[in-house]
Coordinates of C-alpha atoms in Angstrom, one line a residue:
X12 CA 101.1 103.2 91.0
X13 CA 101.8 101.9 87.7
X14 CA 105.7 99.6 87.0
X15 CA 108.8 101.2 85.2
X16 CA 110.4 99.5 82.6
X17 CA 112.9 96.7 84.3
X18 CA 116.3 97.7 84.0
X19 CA 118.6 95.8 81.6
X20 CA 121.3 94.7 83.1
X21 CA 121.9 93.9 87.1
X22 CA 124.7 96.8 87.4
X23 CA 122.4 99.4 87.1
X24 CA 119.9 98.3 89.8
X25 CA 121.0 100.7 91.9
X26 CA 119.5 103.7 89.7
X27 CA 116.7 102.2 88.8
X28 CA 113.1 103.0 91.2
X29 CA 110.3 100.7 90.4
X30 CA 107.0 101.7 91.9
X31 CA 105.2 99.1 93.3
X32 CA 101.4 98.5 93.0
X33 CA 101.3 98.1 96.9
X34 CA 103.2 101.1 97.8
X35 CA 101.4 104.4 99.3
X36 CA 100.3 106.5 96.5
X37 CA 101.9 109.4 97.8
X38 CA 105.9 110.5 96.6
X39 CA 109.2 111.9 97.9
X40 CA 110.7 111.9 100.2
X41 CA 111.4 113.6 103.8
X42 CA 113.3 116.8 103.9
X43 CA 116.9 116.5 104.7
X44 CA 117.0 118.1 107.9
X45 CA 120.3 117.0 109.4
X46 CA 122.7 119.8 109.5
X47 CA 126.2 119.0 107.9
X48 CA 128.8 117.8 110.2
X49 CA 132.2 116.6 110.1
X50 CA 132.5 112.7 109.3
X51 CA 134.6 111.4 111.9
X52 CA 131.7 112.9 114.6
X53 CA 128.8 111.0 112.8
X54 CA 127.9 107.6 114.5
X55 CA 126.3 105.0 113.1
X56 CA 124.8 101.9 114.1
X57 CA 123.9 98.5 112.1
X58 CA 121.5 96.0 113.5
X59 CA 121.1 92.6 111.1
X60 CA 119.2 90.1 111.9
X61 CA 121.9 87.1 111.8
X62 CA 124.5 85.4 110.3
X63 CA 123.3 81.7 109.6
X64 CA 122.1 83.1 106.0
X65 CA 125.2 84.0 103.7
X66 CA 123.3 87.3 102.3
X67 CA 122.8 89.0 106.2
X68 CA 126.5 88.4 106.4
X69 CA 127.3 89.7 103.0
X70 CA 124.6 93.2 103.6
X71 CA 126.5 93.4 107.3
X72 CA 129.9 93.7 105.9
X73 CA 128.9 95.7 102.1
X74 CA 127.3 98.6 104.5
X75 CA 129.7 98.8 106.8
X76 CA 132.3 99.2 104.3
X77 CA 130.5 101.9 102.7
X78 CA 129.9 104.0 105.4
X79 CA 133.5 104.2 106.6
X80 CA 134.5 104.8 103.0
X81 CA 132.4 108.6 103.8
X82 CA 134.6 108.5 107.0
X83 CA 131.8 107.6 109.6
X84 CA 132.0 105.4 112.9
X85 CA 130.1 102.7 112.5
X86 CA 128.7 99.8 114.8
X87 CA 127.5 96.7 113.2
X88 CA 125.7 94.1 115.4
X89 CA 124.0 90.7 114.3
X90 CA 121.4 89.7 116.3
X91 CA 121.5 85.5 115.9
X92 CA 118.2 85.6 114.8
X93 CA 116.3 86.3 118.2
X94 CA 114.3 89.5 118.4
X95 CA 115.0 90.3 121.8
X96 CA 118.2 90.5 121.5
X97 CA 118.0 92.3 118.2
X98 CA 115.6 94.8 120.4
X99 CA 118.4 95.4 123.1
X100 CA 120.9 96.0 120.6
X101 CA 119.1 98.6 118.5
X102 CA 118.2 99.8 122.4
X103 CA 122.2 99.9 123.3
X104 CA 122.6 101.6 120.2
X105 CA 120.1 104.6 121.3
X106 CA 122.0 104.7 124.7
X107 CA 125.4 105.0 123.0
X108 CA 123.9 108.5 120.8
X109 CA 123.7 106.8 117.4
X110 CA 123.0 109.4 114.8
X111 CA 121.7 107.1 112.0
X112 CA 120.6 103.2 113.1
X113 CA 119.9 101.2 110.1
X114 CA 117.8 97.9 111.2
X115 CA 117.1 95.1 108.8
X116 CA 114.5 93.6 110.9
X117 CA 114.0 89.6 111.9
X118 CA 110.1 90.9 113.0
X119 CA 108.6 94.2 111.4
X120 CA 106.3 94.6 114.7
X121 CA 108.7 94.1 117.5
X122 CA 111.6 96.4 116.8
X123 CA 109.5 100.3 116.4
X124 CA 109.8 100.5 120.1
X125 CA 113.7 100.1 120.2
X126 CA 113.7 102.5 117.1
X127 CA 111.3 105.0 118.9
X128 CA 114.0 104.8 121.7
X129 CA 116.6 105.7 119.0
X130 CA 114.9 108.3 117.3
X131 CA 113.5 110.2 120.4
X132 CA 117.4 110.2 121.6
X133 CA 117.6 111.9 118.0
X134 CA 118.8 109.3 115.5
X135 CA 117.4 109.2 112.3
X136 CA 116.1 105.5 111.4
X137 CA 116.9 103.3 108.1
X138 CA 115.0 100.5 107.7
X139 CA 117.0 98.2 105.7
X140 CA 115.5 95.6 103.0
X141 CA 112.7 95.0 105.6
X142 CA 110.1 97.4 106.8
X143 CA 109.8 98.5 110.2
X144 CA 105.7 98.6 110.9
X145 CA 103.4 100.1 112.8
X146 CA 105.5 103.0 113.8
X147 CA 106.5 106.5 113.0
X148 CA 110.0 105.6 114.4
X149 CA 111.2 104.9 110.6
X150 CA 112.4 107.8 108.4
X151 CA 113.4 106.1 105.3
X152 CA 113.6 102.6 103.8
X153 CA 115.7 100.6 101.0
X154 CA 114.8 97.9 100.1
X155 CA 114.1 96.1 95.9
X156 CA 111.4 95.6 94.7
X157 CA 109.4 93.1 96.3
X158 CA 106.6 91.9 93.9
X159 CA 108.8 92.2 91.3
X160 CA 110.8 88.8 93.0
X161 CA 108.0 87.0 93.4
X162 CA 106.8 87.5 89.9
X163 CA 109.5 86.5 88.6
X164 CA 109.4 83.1 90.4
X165 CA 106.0 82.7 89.6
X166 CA 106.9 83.6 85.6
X167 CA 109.9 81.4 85.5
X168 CA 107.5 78.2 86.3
X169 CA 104.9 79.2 84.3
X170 CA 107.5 79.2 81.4
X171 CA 109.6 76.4 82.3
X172 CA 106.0 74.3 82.6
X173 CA 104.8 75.7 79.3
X174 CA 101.6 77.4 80.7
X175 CA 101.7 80.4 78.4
X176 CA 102.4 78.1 75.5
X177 CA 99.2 76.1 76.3
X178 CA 99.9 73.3 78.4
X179 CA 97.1 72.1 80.3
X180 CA 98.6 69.7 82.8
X181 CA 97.4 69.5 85.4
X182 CA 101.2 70.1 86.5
X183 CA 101.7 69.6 90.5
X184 CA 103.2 72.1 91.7
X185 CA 103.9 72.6 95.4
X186 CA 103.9 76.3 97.4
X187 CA 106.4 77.8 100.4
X188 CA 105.6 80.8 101.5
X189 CA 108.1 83.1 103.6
X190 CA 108.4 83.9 107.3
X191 CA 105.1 85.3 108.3
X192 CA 106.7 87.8 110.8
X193 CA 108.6 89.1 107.9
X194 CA 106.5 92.3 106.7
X195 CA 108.1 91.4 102.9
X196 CA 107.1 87.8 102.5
X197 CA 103.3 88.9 101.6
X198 CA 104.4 91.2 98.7
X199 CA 106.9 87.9 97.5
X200 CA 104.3 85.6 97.7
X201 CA 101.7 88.5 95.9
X202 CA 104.0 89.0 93.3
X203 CA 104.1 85.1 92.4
X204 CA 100.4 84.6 92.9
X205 CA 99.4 87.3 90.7
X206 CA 101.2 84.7 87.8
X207 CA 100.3 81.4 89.1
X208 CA 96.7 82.2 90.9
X209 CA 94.7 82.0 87.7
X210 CA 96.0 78.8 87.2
X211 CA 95.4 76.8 90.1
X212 CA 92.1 78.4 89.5
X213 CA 91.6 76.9 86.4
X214 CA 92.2 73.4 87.3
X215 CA 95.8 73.6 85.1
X216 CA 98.0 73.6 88.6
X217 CA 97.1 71.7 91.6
X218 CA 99.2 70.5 94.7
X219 CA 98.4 67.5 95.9
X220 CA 98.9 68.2 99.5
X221 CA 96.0 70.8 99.1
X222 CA 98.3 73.5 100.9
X223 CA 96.6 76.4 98.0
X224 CA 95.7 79.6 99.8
X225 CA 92.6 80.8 98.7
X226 CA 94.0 84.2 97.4
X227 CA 97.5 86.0 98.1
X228 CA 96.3 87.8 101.4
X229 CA 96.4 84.1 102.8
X230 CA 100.0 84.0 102.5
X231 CA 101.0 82.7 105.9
X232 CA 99.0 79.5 105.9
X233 CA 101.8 78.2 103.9
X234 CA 104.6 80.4 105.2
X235 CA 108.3 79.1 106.9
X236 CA 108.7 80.1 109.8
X237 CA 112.0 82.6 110.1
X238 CA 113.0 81.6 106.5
X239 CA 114.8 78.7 108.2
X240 CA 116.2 75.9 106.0
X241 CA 115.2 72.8 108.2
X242 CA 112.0 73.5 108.4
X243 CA 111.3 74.1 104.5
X244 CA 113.1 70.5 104.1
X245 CA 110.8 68.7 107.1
X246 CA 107.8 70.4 105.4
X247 CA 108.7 69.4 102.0
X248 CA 109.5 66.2 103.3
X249 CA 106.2 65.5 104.5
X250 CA 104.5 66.6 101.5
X251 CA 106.3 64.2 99.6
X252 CA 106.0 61.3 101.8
X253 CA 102.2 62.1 102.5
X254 CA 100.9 62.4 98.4
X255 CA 104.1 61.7 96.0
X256 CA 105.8 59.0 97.1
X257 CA 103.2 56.7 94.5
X258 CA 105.1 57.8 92.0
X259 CA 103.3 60.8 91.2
X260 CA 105.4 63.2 89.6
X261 CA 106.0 66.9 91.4
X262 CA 106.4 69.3 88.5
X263 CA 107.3 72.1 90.6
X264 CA 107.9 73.7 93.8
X265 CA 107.4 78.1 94.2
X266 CA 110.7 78.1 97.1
X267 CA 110.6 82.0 97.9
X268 CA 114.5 81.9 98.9
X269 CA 117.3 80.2 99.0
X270 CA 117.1 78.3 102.3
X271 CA 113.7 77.4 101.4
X272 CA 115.3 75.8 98.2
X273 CA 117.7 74.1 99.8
X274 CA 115.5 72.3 101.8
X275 CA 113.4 71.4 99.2
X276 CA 116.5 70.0 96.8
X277 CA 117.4 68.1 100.5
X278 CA 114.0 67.1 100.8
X279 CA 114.0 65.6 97.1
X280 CA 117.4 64.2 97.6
X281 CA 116.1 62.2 100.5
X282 CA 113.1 60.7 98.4
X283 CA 116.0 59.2 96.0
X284 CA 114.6 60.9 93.0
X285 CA 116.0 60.6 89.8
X286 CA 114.9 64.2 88.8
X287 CA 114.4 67.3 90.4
X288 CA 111.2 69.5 89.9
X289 CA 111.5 73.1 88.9
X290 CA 113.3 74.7 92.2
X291 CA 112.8 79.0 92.3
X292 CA 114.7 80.8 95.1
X293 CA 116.3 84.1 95.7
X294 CA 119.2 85.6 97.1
X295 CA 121.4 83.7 95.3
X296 CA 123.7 82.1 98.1
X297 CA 127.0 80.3 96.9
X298 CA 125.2 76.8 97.9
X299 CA 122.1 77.8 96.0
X300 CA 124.3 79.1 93.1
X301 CA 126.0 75.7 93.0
X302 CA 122.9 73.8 93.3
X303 CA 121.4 75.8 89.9
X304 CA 125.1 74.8 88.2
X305 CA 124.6 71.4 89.2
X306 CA 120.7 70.6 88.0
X307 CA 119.2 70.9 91.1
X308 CA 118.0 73.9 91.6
X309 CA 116.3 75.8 88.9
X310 CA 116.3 79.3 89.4
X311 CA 117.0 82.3 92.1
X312 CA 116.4 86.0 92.1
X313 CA 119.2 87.9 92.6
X314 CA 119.5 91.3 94.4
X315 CA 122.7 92.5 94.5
X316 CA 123.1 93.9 98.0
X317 CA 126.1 95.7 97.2
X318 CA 123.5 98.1 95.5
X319 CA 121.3 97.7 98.5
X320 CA 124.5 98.6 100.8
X321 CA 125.5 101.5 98.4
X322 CA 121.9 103.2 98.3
X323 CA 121.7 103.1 102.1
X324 CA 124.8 104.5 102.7
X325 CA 123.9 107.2 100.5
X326 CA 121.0 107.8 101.7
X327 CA 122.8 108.6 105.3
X328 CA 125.6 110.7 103.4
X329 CA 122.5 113.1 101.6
X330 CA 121.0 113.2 105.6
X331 CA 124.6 114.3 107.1
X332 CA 124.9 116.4 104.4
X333 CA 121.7 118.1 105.2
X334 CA 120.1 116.8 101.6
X335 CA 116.6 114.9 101.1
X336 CA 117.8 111.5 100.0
X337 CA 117.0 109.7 96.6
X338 CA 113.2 108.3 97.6
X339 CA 110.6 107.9 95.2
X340 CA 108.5 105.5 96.1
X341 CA 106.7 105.1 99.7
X342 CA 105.6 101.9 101.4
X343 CA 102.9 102.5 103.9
X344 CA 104.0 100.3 107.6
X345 CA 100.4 100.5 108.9
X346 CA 101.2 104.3 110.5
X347 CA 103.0 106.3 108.2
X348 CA 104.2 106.0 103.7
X349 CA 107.6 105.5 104.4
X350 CA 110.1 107.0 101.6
X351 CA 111.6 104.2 99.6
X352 CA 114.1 103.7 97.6
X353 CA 113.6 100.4 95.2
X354 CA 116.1 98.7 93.5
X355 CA 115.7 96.3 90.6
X356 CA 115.9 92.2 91.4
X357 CA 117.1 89.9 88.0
X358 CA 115.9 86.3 87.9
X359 CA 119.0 84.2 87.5
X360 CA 119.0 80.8 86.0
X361 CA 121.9 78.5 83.8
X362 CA 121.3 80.3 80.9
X363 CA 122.5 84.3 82.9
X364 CA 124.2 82.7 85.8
X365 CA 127.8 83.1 84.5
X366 CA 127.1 86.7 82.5
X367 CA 125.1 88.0 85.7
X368 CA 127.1 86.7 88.7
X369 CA 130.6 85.9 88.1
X370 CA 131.1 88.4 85.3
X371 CA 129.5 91.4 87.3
X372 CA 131.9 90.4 90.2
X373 CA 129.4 89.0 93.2
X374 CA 131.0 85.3 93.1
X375 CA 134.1 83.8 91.9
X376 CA 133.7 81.0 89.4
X377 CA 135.2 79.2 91.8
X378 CA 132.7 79.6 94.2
X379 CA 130.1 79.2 91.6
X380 CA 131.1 75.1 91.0
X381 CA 131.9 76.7 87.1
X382 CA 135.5 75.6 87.7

């Protein structure tokens, strides 16, 4: 499935589809077969995985808001980051006769039999930014597109290093995967691998901790477990402790988000550095957003979840309304293509920060450490 042409500006991710190289080849979308019904009788329920990470907060309250501005009842539910509890909520949810449940999954695998609950009670599922896998219990997904972030974090050190330009190194550059139970975190780190792989392979990158997967499908050897901040720091911190603490420089380190980067600019921090190595991210949290204002952080990808919330929400109005939603794209969850929606991510660093984030309205300069 060949890539569109990336959308210019950030405010029109949400009409842009990108099709993704590891997407099902098929296209469409399923037919609209809820009938039209009054809004105030259409129930709707929200299951996000926590609220420790700004952005879950930020999608929570951007889709609720959207789906009461079509007049719907709506539910929203955080599930603290534990899977059996986001499992007995998306459960509760099928109990109390949702029509729609839209699930942004902590674990891909363990929610489809919650969702095969909802859906046999006859709620039509959403998976939201995440894919739900292994299940037919999943009607349509939103999500952006995912090797899309990853390349972009792999391009922005290979330019900020100079490896297109010529420069041999070898530069030392460190990897982090993402949460190996989250189904997206293989087409991030594929996405940045399919930049940077040929040049670890050629000798002009190395990390000295020898933590390299042999190809992109290795991912999770070098993955975070749940994203989670503290552990990207005490892993970064061992890494520098164990093979850059002679002085060695680290020219680099491929964070996948913005927890991951945080740790790592902690991690750093702690080593009483008097630089900072190139630092990608994404999701650009306030912290993280500071951080990139401030030097220590280099870079984040941005997805505007507004979008996110705005396409999902639309998506349920086209079901109530008894239309096939906007899907172009599928992702295949190991049991059924899933239609997909894809919105476009925009690498954020100094040089956009202000024109992309403040200007467009997602944070205050305040909040942005520009003022």
């Amino acid at each position: 499935m060949n890539k569109w042409t990336k959308a210019i500006a950030a405010i029109a991710a949400t009409a842009m589809l990108i099709p993704l190289a590891a997407c099902g080849s098929s296209r469409g979308g399923n037919s609209g077969s809820s009938s039209s019904k009054d809004a105030s009788d259409v129930n709707i329920g929200i299951s996000m995985p926590e609220q420790m990470l700004e952005r879950w907060k930020i999608d929570g309250s951007n889709l609720k808001k959207q789906l009461e501005g079509y007049g719907y009842k709506v539910t929203l539910q955080y599930a603290d980051g534990k899977t059996d509890l986001q499992t007995s909520q998306i459960q509760n949810m099928a109990n109390n006769g949702m029509d729609y449940v839209v699930v942004a999954s902590i674990d891909g695998t363990s929610t489809g039999a919650a969702c095969e609950q909802a859906q046999s009670n006859g709620a039509k599922i959403i998976a939201y930014d995440r894919l739900i896998m292994n299940t037919d219990a999943v009607d349509y997904y939103a999500t952006f597109s995912l090797e899309e972030v990853g390349k972009m974090q792999g391009e922005y050190i290979e330019k900020a290093l100079g490896l297109k330009d010529g420069k041999k190194g070898p530069f030392n550059v460190e990897l982090m995967a993402g949460s190996p139970t989250d189904n997206n975190a293989g087409y991030y780190f594929k996405g940045a691998w399919s930049v940077l792989g040929k040049y670890y392979k050629s000798g002009v990158l190395q990390a000295k901790s020898g933590k390299v997967p042999a190809d992109e499908t290795e991912w999770q050897s070098i993955g975070i477990d749940n994203w989670d901040r503290q552990k990207a720091q005490n892993e970064m911190e061992n890494r520098i402790n164990s093979f850059y603490n002679d002085g060695t420089k680290l020219d680099a380190v491929l964070a996948q988000n913005d927890a991951e980067a945080l740790g790592t600019v902690n991690a750093v921090e702690g080593a009483g550095w008097d630089y900072y190595p190139v630092i990608t991210g994404q999701d650009a949290e306030k912290a993280n957003v500071q951080a990139i204002v401030k030097g220590k952080q280099s870079e984040t990808v941005y997805k505007d979840t507004r979008e996110l919330a705005k396409a999902t929400a639309q998506m349920i109005k086209d079901l109530v309304d008894g239309k096939t939603p906007e899907a172009a794209d599928t992702f295949n969850n190991g049991t059924k293509d899933v239609p997909t929606q894809l919105l476009t991510p925009v690498s954020v660093d100094k040089t956009n920060l202000k024109e992309v984030l403040v200007d467009g309205g997602y944070i205050s300069a305040k909040d942005a450490g520009l003022e």
